[in-house]
PDB file of C-alpha atoms in Angstrom:
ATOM      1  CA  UNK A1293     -18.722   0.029  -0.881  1.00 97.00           C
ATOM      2  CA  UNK A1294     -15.257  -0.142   1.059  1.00 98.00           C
ATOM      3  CA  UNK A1295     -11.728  -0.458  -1.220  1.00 98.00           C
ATOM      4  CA  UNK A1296      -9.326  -2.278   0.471  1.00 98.00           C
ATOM      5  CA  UNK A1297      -5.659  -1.325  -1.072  1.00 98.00           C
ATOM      6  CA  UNK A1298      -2.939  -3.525  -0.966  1.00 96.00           C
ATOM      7  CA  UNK A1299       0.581  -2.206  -0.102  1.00 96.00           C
ATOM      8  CA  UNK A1300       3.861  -3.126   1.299  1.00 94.00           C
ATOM      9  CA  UNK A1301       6.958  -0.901   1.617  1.00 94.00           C
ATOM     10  CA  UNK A1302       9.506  -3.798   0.619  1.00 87.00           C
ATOM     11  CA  UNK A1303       8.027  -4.790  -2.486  1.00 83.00           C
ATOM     12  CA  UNK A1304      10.740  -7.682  -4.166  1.00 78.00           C
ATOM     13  CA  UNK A1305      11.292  -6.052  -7.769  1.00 82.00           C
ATOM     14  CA  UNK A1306      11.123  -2.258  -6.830  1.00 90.00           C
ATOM     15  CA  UNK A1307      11.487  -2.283  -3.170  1.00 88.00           C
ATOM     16  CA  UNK A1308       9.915   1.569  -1.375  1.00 93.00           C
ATOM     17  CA  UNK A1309       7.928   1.706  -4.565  1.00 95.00           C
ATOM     18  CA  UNK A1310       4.581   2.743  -2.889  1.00 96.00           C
ATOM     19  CA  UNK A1311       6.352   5.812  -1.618  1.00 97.00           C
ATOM     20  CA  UNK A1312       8.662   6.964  -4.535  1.00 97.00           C
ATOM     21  CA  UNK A1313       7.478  10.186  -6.546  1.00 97.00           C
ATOM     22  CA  UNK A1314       5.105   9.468  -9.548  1.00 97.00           C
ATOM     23  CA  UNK A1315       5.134  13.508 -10.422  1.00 96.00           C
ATOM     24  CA  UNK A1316       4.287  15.347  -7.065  1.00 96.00           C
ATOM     25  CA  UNK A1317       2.983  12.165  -5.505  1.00 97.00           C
ATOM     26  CA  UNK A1318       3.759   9.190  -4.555  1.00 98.00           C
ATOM     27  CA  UNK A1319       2.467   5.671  -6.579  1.00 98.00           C
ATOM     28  CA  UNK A1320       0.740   5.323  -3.419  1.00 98.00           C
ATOM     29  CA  UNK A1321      -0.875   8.453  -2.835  1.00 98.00           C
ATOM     30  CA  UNK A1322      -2.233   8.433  -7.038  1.00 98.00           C
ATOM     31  CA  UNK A1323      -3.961   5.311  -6.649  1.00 98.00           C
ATOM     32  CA  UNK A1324      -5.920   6.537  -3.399  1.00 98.00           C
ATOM     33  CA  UNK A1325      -6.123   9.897  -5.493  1.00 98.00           C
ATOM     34  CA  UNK A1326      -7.654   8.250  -8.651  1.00 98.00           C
ATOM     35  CA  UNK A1327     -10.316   6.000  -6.464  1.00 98.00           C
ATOM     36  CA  UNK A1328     -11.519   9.074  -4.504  1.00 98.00           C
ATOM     37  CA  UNK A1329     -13.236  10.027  -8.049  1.00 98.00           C
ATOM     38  CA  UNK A1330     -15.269   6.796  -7.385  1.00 98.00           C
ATOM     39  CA  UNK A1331     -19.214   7.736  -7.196  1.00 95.00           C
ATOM     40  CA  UNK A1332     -19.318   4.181  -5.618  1.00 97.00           C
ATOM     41  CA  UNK A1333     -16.924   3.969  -2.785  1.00 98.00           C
ATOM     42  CA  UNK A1334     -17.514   5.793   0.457  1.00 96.00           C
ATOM     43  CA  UNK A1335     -14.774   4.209   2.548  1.00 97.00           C
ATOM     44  CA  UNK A1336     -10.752   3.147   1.824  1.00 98.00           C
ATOM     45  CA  UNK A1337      -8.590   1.049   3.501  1.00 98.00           C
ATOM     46  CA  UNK A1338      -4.943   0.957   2.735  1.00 98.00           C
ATOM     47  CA  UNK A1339      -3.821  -3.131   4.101  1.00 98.00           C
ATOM     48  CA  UNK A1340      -0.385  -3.376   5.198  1.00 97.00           C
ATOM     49  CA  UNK A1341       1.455  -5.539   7.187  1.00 96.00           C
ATOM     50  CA  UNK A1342       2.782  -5.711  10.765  1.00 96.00           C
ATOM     51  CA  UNK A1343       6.296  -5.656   9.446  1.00 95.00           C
ATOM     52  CA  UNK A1344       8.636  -2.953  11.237  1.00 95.00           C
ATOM     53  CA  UNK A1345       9.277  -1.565   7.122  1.00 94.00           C
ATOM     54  CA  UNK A1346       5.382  -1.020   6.436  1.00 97.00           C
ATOM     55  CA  UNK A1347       5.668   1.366   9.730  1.00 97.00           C
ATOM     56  CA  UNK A1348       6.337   4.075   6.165  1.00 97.00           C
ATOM     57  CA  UNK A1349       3.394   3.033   4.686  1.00 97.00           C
ATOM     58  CA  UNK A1350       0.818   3.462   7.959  1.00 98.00           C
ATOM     59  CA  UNK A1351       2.696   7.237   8.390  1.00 98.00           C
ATOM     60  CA  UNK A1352       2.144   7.809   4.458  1.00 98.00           C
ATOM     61  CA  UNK A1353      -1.796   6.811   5.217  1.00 97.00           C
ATOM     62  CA  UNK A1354      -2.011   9.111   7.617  1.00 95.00           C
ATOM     63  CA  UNK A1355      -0.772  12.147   5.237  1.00 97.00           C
ATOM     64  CA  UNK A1356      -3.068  11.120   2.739  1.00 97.00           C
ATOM     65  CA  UNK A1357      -6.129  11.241   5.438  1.00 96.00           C
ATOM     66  CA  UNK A1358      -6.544   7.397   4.609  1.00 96.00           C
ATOM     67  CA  UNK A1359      -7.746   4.629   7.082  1.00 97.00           C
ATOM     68  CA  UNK A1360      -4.886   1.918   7.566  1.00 98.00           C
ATOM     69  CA  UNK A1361      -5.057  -1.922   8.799  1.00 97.00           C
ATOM     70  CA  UNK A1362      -2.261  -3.476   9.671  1.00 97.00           C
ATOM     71  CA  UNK A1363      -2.188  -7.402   9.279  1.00 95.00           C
ATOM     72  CA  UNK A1364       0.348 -10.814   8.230  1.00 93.00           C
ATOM     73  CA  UNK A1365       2.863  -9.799   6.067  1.00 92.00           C
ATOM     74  CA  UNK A1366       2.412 -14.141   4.424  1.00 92.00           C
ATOM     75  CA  UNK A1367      -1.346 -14.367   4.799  1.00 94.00           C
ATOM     76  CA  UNK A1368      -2.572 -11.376   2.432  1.00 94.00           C
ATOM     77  CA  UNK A1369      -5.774 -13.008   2.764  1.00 95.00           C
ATOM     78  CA  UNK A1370      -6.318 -13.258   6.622  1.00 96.00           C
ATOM     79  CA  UNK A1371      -4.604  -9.304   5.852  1.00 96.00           C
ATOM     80  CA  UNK A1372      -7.594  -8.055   3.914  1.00 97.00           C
ATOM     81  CA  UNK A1373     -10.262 -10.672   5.966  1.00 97.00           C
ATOM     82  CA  UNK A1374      -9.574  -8.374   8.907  1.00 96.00           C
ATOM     83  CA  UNK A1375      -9.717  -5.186   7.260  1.00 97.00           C
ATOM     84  CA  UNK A1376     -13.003  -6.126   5.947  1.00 98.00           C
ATOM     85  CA  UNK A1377     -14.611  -7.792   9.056  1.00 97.00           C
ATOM     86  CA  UNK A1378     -13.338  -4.783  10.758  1.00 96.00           C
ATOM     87  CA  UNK A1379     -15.189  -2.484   8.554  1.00 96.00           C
ATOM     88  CA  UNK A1380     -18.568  -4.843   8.650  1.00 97.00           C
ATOM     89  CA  UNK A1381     -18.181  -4.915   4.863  1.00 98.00           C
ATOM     90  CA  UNK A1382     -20.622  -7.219   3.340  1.00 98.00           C
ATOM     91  CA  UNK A1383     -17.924  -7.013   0.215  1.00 98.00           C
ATOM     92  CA  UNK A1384     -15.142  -5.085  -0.916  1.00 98.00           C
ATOM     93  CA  UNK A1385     -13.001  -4.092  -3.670  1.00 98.00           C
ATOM     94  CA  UNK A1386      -9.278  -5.314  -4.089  1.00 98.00           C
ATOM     95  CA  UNK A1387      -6.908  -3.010  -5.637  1.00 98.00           C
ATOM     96  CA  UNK A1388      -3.218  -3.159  -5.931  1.00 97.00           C
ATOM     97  CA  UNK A1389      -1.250  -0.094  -4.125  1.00 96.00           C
ATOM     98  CA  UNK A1390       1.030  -0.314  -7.201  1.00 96.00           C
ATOM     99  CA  UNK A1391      -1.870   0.945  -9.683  1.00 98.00           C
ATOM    100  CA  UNK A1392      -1.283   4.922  -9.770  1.00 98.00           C
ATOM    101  CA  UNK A1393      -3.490   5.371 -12.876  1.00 98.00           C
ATOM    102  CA  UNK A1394      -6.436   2.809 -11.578  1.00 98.00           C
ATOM    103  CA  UNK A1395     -10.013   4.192 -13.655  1.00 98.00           C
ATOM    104  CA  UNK A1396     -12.452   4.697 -10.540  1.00 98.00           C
ATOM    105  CA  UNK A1397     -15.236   4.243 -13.568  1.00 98.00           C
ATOM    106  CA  UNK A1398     -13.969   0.310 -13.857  1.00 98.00           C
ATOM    107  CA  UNK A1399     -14.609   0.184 -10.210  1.00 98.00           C
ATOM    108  CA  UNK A1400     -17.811   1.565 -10.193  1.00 98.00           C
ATOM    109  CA  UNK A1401     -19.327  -0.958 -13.041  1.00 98.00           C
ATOM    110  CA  UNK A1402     -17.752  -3.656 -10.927  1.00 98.00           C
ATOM    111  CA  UNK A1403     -19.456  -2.445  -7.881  1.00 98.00           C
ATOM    112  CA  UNK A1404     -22.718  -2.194 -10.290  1.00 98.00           C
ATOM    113  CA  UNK A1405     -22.570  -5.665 -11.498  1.00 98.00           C
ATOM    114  CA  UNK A1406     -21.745  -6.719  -7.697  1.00 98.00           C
ATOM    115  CA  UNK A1407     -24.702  -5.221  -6.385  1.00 98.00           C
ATOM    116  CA  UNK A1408     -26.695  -6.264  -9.407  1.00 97.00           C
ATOM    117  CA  UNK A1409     -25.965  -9.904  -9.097  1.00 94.00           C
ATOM    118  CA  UNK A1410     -24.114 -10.116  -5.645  1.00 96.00           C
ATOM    119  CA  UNK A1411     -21.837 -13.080  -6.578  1.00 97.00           C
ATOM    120  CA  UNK A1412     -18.742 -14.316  -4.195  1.00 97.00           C
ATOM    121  CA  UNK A1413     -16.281 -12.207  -7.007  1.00 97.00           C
ATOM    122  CA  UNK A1414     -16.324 -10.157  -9.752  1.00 98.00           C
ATOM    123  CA  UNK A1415     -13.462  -9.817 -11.641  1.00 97.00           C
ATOM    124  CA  UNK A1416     -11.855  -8.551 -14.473  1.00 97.00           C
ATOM    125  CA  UNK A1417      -8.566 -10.656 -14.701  1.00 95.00           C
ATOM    126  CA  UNK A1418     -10.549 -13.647 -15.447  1.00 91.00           C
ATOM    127  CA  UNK A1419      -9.573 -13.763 -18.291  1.00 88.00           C
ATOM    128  CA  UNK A1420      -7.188 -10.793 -18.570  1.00 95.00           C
ATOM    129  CA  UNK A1421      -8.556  -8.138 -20.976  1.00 97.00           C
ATOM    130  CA  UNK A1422      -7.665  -4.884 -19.064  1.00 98.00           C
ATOM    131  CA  UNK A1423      -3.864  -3.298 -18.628  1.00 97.00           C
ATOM    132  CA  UNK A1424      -1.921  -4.745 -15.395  1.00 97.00           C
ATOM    133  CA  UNK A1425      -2.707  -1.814 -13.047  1.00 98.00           C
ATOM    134  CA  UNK A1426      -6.607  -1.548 -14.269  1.00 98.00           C
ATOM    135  CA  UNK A1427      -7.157  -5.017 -12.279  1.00 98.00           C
ATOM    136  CA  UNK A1428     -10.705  -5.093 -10.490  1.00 98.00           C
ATOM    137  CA  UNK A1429     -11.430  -7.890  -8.210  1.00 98.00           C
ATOM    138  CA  UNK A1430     -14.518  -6.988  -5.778  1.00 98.00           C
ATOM    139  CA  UNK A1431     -15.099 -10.165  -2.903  1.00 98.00           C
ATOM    140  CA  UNK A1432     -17.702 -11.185  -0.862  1.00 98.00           C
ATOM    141  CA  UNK A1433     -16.381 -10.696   2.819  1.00 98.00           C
ATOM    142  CA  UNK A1434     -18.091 -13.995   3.516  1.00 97.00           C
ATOM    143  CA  UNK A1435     -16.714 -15.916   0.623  1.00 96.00           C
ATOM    144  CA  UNK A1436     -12.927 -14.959   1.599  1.00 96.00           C
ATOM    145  CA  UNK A1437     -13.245 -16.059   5.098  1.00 96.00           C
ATOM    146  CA  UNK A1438     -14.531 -19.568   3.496  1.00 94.00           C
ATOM    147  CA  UNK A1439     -11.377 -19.867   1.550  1.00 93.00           C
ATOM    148  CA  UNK A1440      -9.099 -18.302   4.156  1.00 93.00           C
ATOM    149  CA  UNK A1441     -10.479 -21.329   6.792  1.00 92.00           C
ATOM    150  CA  UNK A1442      -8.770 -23.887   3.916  1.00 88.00           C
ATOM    151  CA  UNK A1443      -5.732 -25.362   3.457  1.00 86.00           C
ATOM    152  CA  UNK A1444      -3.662 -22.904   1.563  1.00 88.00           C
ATOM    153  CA  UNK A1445      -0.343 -22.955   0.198  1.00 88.00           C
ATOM    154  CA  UNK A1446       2.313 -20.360   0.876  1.00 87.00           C
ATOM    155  CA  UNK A1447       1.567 -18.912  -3.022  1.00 87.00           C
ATOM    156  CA  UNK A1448      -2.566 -18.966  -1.992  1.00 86.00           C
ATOM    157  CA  UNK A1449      -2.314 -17.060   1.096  1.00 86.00           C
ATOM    158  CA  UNK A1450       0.030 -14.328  -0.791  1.00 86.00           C
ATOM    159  CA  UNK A1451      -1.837 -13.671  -3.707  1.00 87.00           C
ATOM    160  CA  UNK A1452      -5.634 -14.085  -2.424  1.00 87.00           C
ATOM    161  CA  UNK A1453      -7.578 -14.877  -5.290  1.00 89.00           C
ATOM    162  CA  UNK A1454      -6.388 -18.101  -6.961  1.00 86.00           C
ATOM    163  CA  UNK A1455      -8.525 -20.558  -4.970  1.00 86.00           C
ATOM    164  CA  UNK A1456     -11.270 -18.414  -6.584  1.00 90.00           C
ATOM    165  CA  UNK A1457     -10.447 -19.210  -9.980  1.00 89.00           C
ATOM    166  CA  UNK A1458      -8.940 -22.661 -10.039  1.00 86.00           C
ATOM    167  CA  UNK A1459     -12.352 -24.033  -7.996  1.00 79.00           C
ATOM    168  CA  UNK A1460     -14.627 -21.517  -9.842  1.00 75.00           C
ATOM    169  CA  UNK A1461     -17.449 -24.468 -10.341  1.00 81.00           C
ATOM    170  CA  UNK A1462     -18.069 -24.036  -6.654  1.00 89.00           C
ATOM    171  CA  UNK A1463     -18.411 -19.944  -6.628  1.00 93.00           C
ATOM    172  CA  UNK A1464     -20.353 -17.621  -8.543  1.00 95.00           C
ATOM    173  CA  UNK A1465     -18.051 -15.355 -10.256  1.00 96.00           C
ATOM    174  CA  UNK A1466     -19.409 -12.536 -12.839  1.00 96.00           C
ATOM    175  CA  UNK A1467     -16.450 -11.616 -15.247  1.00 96.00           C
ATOM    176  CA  UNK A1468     -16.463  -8.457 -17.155  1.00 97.00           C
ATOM    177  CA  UNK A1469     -13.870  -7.514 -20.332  1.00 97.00           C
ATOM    178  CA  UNK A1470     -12.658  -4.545 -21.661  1.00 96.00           C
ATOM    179  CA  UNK A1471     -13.638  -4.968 -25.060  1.00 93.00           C
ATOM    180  CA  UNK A1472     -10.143  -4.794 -26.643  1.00 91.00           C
ATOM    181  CA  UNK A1473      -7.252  -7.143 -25.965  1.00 92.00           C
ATOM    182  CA  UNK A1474      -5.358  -5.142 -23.804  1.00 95.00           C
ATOM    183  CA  UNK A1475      -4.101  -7.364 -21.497  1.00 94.00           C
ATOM    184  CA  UNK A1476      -0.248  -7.078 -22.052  1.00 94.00           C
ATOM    185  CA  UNK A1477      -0.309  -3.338 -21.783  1.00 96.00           C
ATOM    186  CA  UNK A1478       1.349  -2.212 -18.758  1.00 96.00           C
ATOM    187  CA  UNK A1479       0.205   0.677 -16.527  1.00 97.00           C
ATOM    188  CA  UNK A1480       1.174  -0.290 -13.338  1.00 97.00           C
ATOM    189  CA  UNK A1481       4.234  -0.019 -11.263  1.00 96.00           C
ATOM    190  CA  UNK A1482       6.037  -3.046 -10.921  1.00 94.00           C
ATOM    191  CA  UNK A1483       9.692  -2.381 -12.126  1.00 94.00           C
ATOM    192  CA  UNK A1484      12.085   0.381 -12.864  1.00 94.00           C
ATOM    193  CA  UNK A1485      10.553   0.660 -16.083  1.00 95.00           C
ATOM    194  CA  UNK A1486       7.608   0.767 -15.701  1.00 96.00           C
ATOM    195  CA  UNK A1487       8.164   3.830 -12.885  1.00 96.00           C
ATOM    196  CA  UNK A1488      10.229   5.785 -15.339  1.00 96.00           C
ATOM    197  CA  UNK A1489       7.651   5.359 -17.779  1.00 96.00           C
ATOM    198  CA  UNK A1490       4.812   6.262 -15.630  1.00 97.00           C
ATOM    199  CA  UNK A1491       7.237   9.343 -14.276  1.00 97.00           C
ATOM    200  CA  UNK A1492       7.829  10.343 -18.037  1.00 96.00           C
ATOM    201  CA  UNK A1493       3.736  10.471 -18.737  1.00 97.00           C
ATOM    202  CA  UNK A1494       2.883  12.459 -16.017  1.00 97.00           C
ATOM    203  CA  UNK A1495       5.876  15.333 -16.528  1.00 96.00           C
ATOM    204  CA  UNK A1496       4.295  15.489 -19.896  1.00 96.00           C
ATOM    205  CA  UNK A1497       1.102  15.139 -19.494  1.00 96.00           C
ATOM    206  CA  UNK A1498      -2.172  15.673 -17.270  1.00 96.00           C
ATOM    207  CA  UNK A1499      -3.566  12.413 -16.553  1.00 97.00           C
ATOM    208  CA  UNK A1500      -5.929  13.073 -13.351  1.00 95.00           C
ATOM    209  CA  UNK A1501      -8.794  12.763 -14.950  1.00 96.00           C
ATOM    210  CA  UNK A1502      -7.880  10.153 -18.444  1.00 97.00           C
ATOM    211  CA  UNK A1503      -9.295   6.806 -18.543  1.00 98.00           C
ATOM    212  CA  UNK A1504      -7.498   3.912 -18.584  1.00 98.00           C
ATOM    213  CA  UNK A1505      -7.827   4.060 -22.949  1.00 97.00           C
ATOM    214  CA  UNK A1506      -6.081   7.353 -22.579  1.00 97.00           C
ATOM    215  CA  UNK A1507      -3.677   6.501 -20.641  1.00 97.00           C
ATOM    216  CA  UNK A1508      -3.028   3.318 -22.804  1.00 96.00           C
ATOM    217  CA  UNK A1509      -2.696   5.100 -25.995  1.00 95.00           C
ATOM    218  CA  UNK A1510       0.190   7.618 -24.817  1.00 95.00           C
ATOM    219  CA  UNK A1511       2.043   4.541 -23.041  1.00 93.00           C
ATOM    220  CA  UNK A1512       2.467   2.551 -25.934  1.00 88.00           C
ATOM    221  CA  UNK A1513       3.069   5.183 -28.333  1.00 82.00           C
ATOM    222  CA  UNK A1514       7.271   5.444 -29.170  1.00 65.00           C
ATOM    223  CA  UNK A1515       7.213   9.035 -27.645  1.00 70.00           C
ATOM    224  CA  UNK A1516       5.469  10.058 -24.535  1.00 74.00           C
TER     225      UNK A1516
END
């Protein structure tokens, strides 16, 4: 299964995000890290855009041995369309470049249930029962390319997967929880706090291999 990874250098709440320091790496560099533990994947794409900025993110890619795809900076959908048709992926996974401590063992039950059932998504952020920065979407290549020939708004073409959920009647969409209500826990990078946070945990603490309940547990104690 291919992982396509989102990221953009000029992110609008914590702009160079993807490359600052998360320990010894960057926020980047942990969430490739984190899904090359995946039993599932065998290839990763890292989707930026053509913008002069995300010239730092293809140069990153190339340190961390990753393959890179360059598409619209507006269209995130025609973005990871190409990527995918590119790869001759039948389906892929979406992940979020902002998601240093991403569990590859969510992603490999999602690609499980995919190739169980082979629906046009499998989510699970429909409804929300996993951490921001645990978010799973895998889509069928064909499926996107359906909704990317529609007439999208400006918010639909930047964040992909609406259309998916607001016509779900006409896909097939298999949802899977995480058995707790964990949905407003935070693990991913989208702010200065939740970097110094995340930057805190690791100094203290080895998370490489901790799953996402681990990692939960010491971000919402008081004291990290």
């Amino acid at each position: 299964m291919l992982a396509i990874v989102q990221s953009r250098f000029n992110s609008k709440r914590l702009p160079g995000k993807a490359l600052t320091l998360v320990g010894n790496r960057t926020v980047l560099g942990r969430t490739i890290d984190r899904l090359r533990n995946s039993n599932q994947l065998n290839s990763i794409i890292i989707a930026t855009s053509d913008l002069m900025s995300d010239q730092a993110i293809v140069d990153h890619g190339l340190e961390l041995s990753a393959e890179v795809s360059r598409g619209s900076l507006d269209d995130v959908g025609q973005r990871l369309l190409h990527a995918s048709l590119n790869h001759n992926a039948e389906a892929f996974v979406r992940i979020s470049g902002d998601s240093p401590f991403i569990d590859w063992r969510i992603v490999d039950h999602a690609i499980a249930l995919y190739y169980n059932e082979k629906p046009d998504l499998v989510s699970n952020v429909f409804h929300r029962t996993f951490p921001k920065g645990q978010s799973v979407e895998i889509i069928k290549t064909q499926s996107l390319a359906q909704i990317c020939q529609s007439d999208r708004t400006a918010e639909e073409k930047e964040h992909v997967s609406p259309l998916f959920y607001s016509d779900f009647q006409k896909f097939r969409i298999i949802s899977f929880t995480s058995g707790s209500d964990s949905g407003s826990s935070r693990q991913c990078i989208d702010d200065a706090n939740d970097l110094r946070r995340s930057q805190q945990l690791v100094s203290n603490h080895q998370t490489d291999k901790m799953t996402w309940r681990e990692i939960d547990f010491l971000l919402n104690r008081k004291s990290l």
